[in-house]
Amino acid sequence: MRLVIARCSVDYAGRLTAHLPSAPRLILIKADGSVSIHADDRAYKPLNWMSPPCTLKEGADDTASVWTVVNKAGEKLIITMEEILHDSSHELGVDPGLIKDGVEAHLQELLADRIETLGEGYTLIRREYFTAIGPVDILCRDADGGTVAVELKRRGDIDGVEQLTRYLELLNRDPHLAPVKGVFAAQEIKPQARVLATDRGIDCVVLDYDALRGIEDDKLRLF
């Protein structure tokens, strides 16, 4: 991972246009090729970013160093460096991945055992399907034999959709699996996450934990 702290301005050109005026910012360049721009607030969320696969070219004009990040869709993130305050690289190695809490881990186990919850004719390939950027929660096939990657959360937010998007971009490079579609499954899915998932062609499934465990709801039902 490369960490750069610099006074810079940032312009995004793609489906939308956006501009960040000059200010000190943290720029993260990760081993997977992603680039994200951070301020000293907003917790972990970047001000702007470019997901992999993308390329970074460092150049210069008459007044400043200019970095141009381009993704496969031709969208650009242009970072104009006015002053670099820090620039360091660190080898983090292979991350062991997030250890899921009891409920989330149990959700994965239950859904794998009842994979038909996602649709008639679904079959399990395996749980925790390993990739170079982490394990996919569940890899399965639909009724037509197509590959499906499932990301599981207790509460589904935008970060979970971004995580699944990265997995899909990587899995779809494998000719033995492609085309791979995505399913974002959670006990609760936030509206913003659902909008982003739909925009990216990812299906959303709300899971009933008790139903997966085989516990019947004792409340009266209208249908």
Tab-separated table of C-alpha atoms in Angstrom:
chain	number	residue	atom	x	y	z
A	1	MET	CA	0.000	0.000	0.000
A	2	ARG	CA	1.221	3.485	-0.828
A	3	LEU	CA	0.281	6.410	1.431
A	4	VAL	CA	0.569	9.941	0.083
A	5	ILE	CA	-0.348	13.089	2.015
A	6	ALA	CA	-0.458	16.072	-0.314
A	7	ARG	CA	-2.028	19.428	-0.924
A	8	CYS	CA	-3.987	18.694	-4.065
A	9	SER	CA	-7.144	19.269	-6.083
A	10	VAL	CA	-9.137	16.406	-7.596
A	11	ASP	CA	-11.364	16.230	-10.671
A	12	TYR	CA	-13.553	13.284	-11.629
A	13	ALA	CA	-14.753	12.873	-15.204
A	14	GLY	CA	-17.160	10.071	-16.023
A	15	ARG	CA	-20.900	9.553	-15.843
A	16	LEU	CA	-20.849	12.601	-13.565
A	17	THR	CA	-18.311	15.371	-13.001
A	18	ALA	CA	-17.026	16.408	-9.598
A	19	HIS	CA	-14.351	18.734	-8.285
A	20	LEU	CA	-12.506	18.846	-4.967
A	21	PRO	CA	-10.735	22.184	-4.481
A	22	SER	CA	-7.176	22.415	-3.214
A	23	ALA	CA	-6.650	21.102	0.326
A	24	PRO	CA	-4.393	18.692	2.242
A	25	ARG	CA	-5.603	15.127	1.692
A	26	LEU	CA	-4.597	11.500	2.159
A	27	ILE	CA	-4.318	9.398	-1.008
A	28	LEU	CA	-4.351	5.600	-0.694
A	29	ILE	CA	-3.051	3.442	-3.548
A	30	LYS	CA	-3.730	-0.208	-2.734
A	31	ALA	CA	-2.158	-3.349	-4.159
A	32	ASP	CA	-5.391	-4.176	-6.008
A	33	GLY	CA	-4.959	-0.950	-8.017
A	34	SER	CA	-7.683	1.048	-6.296
A	35	VAL	CA	-7.093	4.727	-5.521
A	36	SER	CA	-9.054	6.657	-2.883
A	37	ILE	CA	-8.931	10.251	-1.649
A	38	HIS	CA	-9.549	10.961	2.045
A	39	ALA	CA	-10.028	14.020	4.261
A	40	ASP	CA	-9.486	14.147	8.018
A	41	ASP	CA	-13.162	13.415	8.729
A	42	ARG	CA	-15.977	11.159	7.394
A	43	ALA	CA	-14.505	8.180	9.299
A	44	TYR	CA	-13.469	5.583	6.704
A	45	LYS	CA	-15.405	6.892	3.687
A	46	PRO	CA	-13.346	8.489	0.888
A	47	LEU	CA	-14.176	11.806	-0.748
A	48	ASN	CA	-13.622	10.182	-4.139
A	49	TRP	CA	-12.213	6.921	-5.377
A	50	MET	CA	-11.581	4.652	-8.360
A	51	SER	CA	-12.227	0.934	-8.019
A	52	PRO	CA	-10.015	-1.654	-9.736
A	53	PRO	CA	-9.165	-2.522	-12.393
A	54	CYS	CA	-7.638	0.874	-13.157
A	55	THR	CA	-4.293	2.386	-14.113
A	56	LEU	CA	-2.369	5.237	-12.508
A	57	LYS	CA	-0.073	7.462	-14.561
A	58	GLU	CA	2.070	10.120	-12.916
A	59	GLY	CA	2.910	13.108	-15.086
A	60	ALA	CA	3.398	16.847	-14.791
A	61	ASP	CA	2.397	20.138	-16.351
A	62	ASP	CA	4.165	23.485	-16.050
A	63	THR	CA	3.092	24.098	-12.474
A	64	ALA	CA	2.359	20.798	-10.736
A	65	SER	CA	2.560	17.023	-10.765
A	66	VAL	CA	-0.593	15.476	-12.238
A	67	TRP	CA	-1.776	11.934	-11.523
A	68	THR	CA	-4.383	10.433	-13.843
A	69	VAL	CA	-6.315	7.338	-12.800
A	70	VAL	CA	-8.357	5.642	-15.547
A	71	ASN	CA	-10.715	2.663	-15.136
A	72	LYS	CA	-11.868	0.173	-17.765
A	73	ALA	CA	-14.919	2.339	-18.562
A	74	GLY	CA	-12.679	5.280	-19.445
A	75	GLU	CA	-13.670	7.314	-16.385
A	76	LYS	CA	-10.863	9.495	-15.021
A	77	LEU	CA	-9.755	10.704	-11.620
A	78	ILE	CA	-7.281	13.561	-12.110
A	79	ILE	CA	-5.230	14.532	-9.054
A	80	THR	CA	-3.227	17.747	-9.312
A	81	MET	CA	-0.440	17.711	-6.724
A	82	GLU	CA	0.644	21.114	-5.454
A	83	GLU	CA	2.809	19.914	-2.578
A	84	ILE	CA	3.624	16.367	-1.407
A	85	LEU	CA	4.001	16.252	2.382
A	86	HIS	CA	4.503	12.496	2.778
A	87	ASP	CA	5.012	9.547	0.417
A	88	SER	CA	5.637	6.020	1.703
A	89	SER	CA	4.970	2.427	0.632
A	90	HIS	CA	4.242	-0.497	2.948
A	91	GLU	CA	3.941	-4.246	2.249
A	92	LEU	CA	0.955	-5.491	4.220
A	93	GLY	CA	0.957	-9.074	2.900
A	94	VAL	CA	-2.117	-11.271	2.523
A	95	ASP	CA	-4.901	-10.241	4.860
A	96	PRO	CA	-6.554	-13.100	6.803
A	97	GLY	CA	-9.948	-11.519	6.164
A	98	LEU	CA	-12.711	-10.388	8.463
A	99	ILE	CA	-13.725	-12.804	11.177
A	100	LYS	CA	-17.494	-12.768	11.106
A	101	ASP	CA	-19.536	-12.529	14.252
A	102	GLY	CA	-21.645	-15.468	15.310
A	103	VAL	CA	-24.859	-14.422	13.582
A	104	GLU	CA	-23.207	-13.552	10.263
A	105	ALA	CA	-21.160	-16.759	10.229
A	106	HIS	CA	-24.288	-18.751	11.081
A	107	LEU	CA	-26.213	-16.996	8.299
A	108	GLN	CA	-23.587	-18.169	5.827
A	109	GLU	CA	-23.793	-21.749	7.095
A	110	LEU	CA	-27.600	-21.776	7.028
A	111	LEU	CA	-27.871	-20.256	3.562
A	112	ALA	CA	-25.310	-22.700	2.184
A	113	ASP	CA	-27.428	-25.556	3.559
A	114	ARG	CA	-30.601	-23.978	2.148
A	115	ILE	CA	-29.215	-22.453	-1.029
A	116	GLU	CA	-32.591	-22.888	-2.736
A	117	THR	CA	-33.676	-19.874	-0.658
A	118	LEU	CA	-32.080	-17.784	-3.434
A	119	GLY	CA	-34.187	-19.458	-6.099
A	120	GLU	CA	-35.414	-22.789	-7.355
A	121	GLY	CA	-32.650	-24.855	-8.927
A	122	TYR	CA	-29.745	-23.122	-7.148
A	123	THR	CA	-26.849	-25.416	-6.171
A	124	LEU	CA	-23.859	-24.753	-3.922
A	125	ILE	CA	-20.308	-24.705	-5.317
A	126	ARG	CA	-18.654	-23.844	-1.997
A	127	ARG	CA	-18.562	-21.524	0.988
A	128	GLU	CA	-15.654	-19.109	1.499
A	129	TYR	CA	-14.497	-19.300	-2.125
A	130	PHE	CA	-10.944	-17.932	-2.036
A	131	THR	CA	-9.828	-15.062	-4.259
A	132	ALA	CA	-6.706	-12.914	-4.285
A	133	ILE	CA	-8.599	-10.107	-2.502
A	134	GLY	CA	-10.439	-12.226	0.054
A	135	PRO	CA	-13.019	-15.010	0.305
A	136	VAL	CA	-16.415	-14.796	-1.369
A	137	ASP	CA	-19.025	-15.836	1.205
A	138	ILE	CA	-20.844	-18.262	-1.082
A	139	LEU	CA	-20.278	-19.309	-4.686
A	140	CYS	CA	-23.158	-21.178	-6.298
A	141	ARG	CA	-24.951	-21.858	-9.579
A	142	ASP	CA	-28.437	-20.812	-10.601
A	143	ALA	CA	-31.005	-22.975	-12.368
A	144	ASP	CA	-29.429	-22.160	-15.745
A	145	GLY	CA	-25.957	-23.215	-14.590
A	146	GLY	CA	-24.652	-19.638	-14.305
A	147	THR	CA	-22.169	-18.737	-11.576
A	148	VAL	CA	-23.443	-16.588	-8.706
A	149	ALA	CA	-21.331	-14.871	-6.029
A	150	VAL	CA	-23.164	-14.119	-2.773
A	151	GLU	CA	-22.052	-11.509	-0.225
A	152	LEU	CA	-23.708	-11.915	3.186
A	153	LYS	CA	-24.241	-9.231	5.818
A	154	ARG	CA	-26.404	-8.783	8.866
A	155	ARG	CA	-27.022	-5.180	7.832
A	156	GLY	CA	-26.365	-4.473	4.190
A	157	ASP	CA	-24.901	-1.063	3.407
A	158	ILE	CA	-22.992	0.532	0.535
A	159	ASP	CA	-19.642	-0.874	1.675
A	160	GLY	CA	-20.973	-4.408	1.281
A	161	VAL	CA	-22.083	-3.660	-2.283
A	162	GLU	CA	-18.640	-2.205	-3.051
A	163	GLN	CA	-17.009	-5.334	-1.633
A	164	LEU	CA	-19.158	-7.609	-3.797
A	165	THR	CA	-18.445	-5.415	-6.843
A	166	ARG	CA	-14.701	-5.978	-6.365
A	167	TYR	CA	-15.221	-9.732	-6.118
A	168	LEU	CA	-17.344	-9.754	-9.279
A	169	GLU	CA	-14.760	-7.781	-11.252
A	170	LEU	CA	-12.121	-10.344	-10.284
A	171	LEU	CA	-14.262	-13.483	-10.751
A	172	ASN	CA	-15.426	-12.378	-14.188
A	173	ARG	CA	-11.808	-12.493	-15.387
A	174	ASP	CA	-11.842	-16.285	-14.868
A	175	PRO	CA	-13.124	-17.920	-18.076
A	176	HIS	CA	-14.131	-21.039	-16.114
A	177	LEU	CA	-16.555	-19.000	-13.994
A	178	ALA	CA	-17.632	-16.067	-16.177
A	179	PRO	CA	-20.162	-14.678	-16.510
A	180	VAL	CA	-20.628	-14.277	-12.754
A	181	LYS	CA	-23.605	-12.378	-11.365
A	182	GLY	CA	-23.931	-11.077	-7.820
A	183	VAL	CA	-26.417	-11.446	-4.996
A	184	PHE	CA	-26.274	-9.130	-1.979
A	185	ALA	CA	-28.026	-10.906	0.904
A	186	ALA	CA	-28.689	-9.494	4.366
A	187	GLN	CA	-31.218	-9.430	7.161
A	188	GLU	CA	-31.671	-5.730	6.459
A	189	ILE	CA	-30.593	-3.792	3.342
A	190	LYS	CA	-30.329	-0.018	3.513
A	191	PRO	CA	-32.101	1.905	0.728
A	192	GLN	CA	-28.865	3.480	-0.550
A	193	ALA	CA	-27.227	0.048	-0.791
A	194	ARG	CA	-30.213	-1.324	-2.714
A	195	VAL	CA	-30.062	1.577	-5.202
A	196	LEU	CA	-26.319	1.060	-5.779
A	197	ALA	CA	-26.719	-2.709	-6.127
A	198	THR	CA	-29.533	-2.315	-8.655
A	199	ASP	CA	-27.449	0.171	-10.645
A	200	ARG	CA	-24.660	-2.414	-10.841
A	201	GLY	CA	-26.912	-5.317	-11.810
A	202	ILE	CA	-26.646	-6.991	-8.412
A	203	ASP	CA	-29.726	-8.727	-6.979
A	204	CYS	CA	-30.750	-8.002	-3.378
A	205	VAL	CA	-32.220	-10.677	-1.087
A	206	VAL	CA	-33.522	-10.003	2.434
A	207	LEU	CA	-32.943	-13.045	4.645
A	208	ASP	CA	-35.207	-14.184	7.468
A	209	TYR	CA	-32.801	-15.583	10.054
A	210	ASP	CA	-35.486	-17.451	11.998
A	211	ALA	CA	-36.938	-18.975	8.840
A	212	LEU	CA	-33.492	-20.217	7.811
A	213	ARG	CA	-33.147	-21.771	11.265
A	214	GLY	CA	-36.502	-23.479	10.817
A	215	ILE	CA	-38.288	-21.425	13.471
A	216	GLU	CA	-41.849	-20.586	12.520
A	217	ASP	CA	-43.215	-17.073	13.137
A	218	ASP	CA	-46.080	-17.378	15.635
A	219	LYS	CA	-47.637	-14.075	14.539
A	220	LEU	CA	-50.849	-14.118	12.564
A	221	ARG	CA	-50.285	-13.855	8.815
A	222	LEU	CA	-52.636	-12.430	6.206
A	223	PHE	CA	-51.014	-14.460	3.389
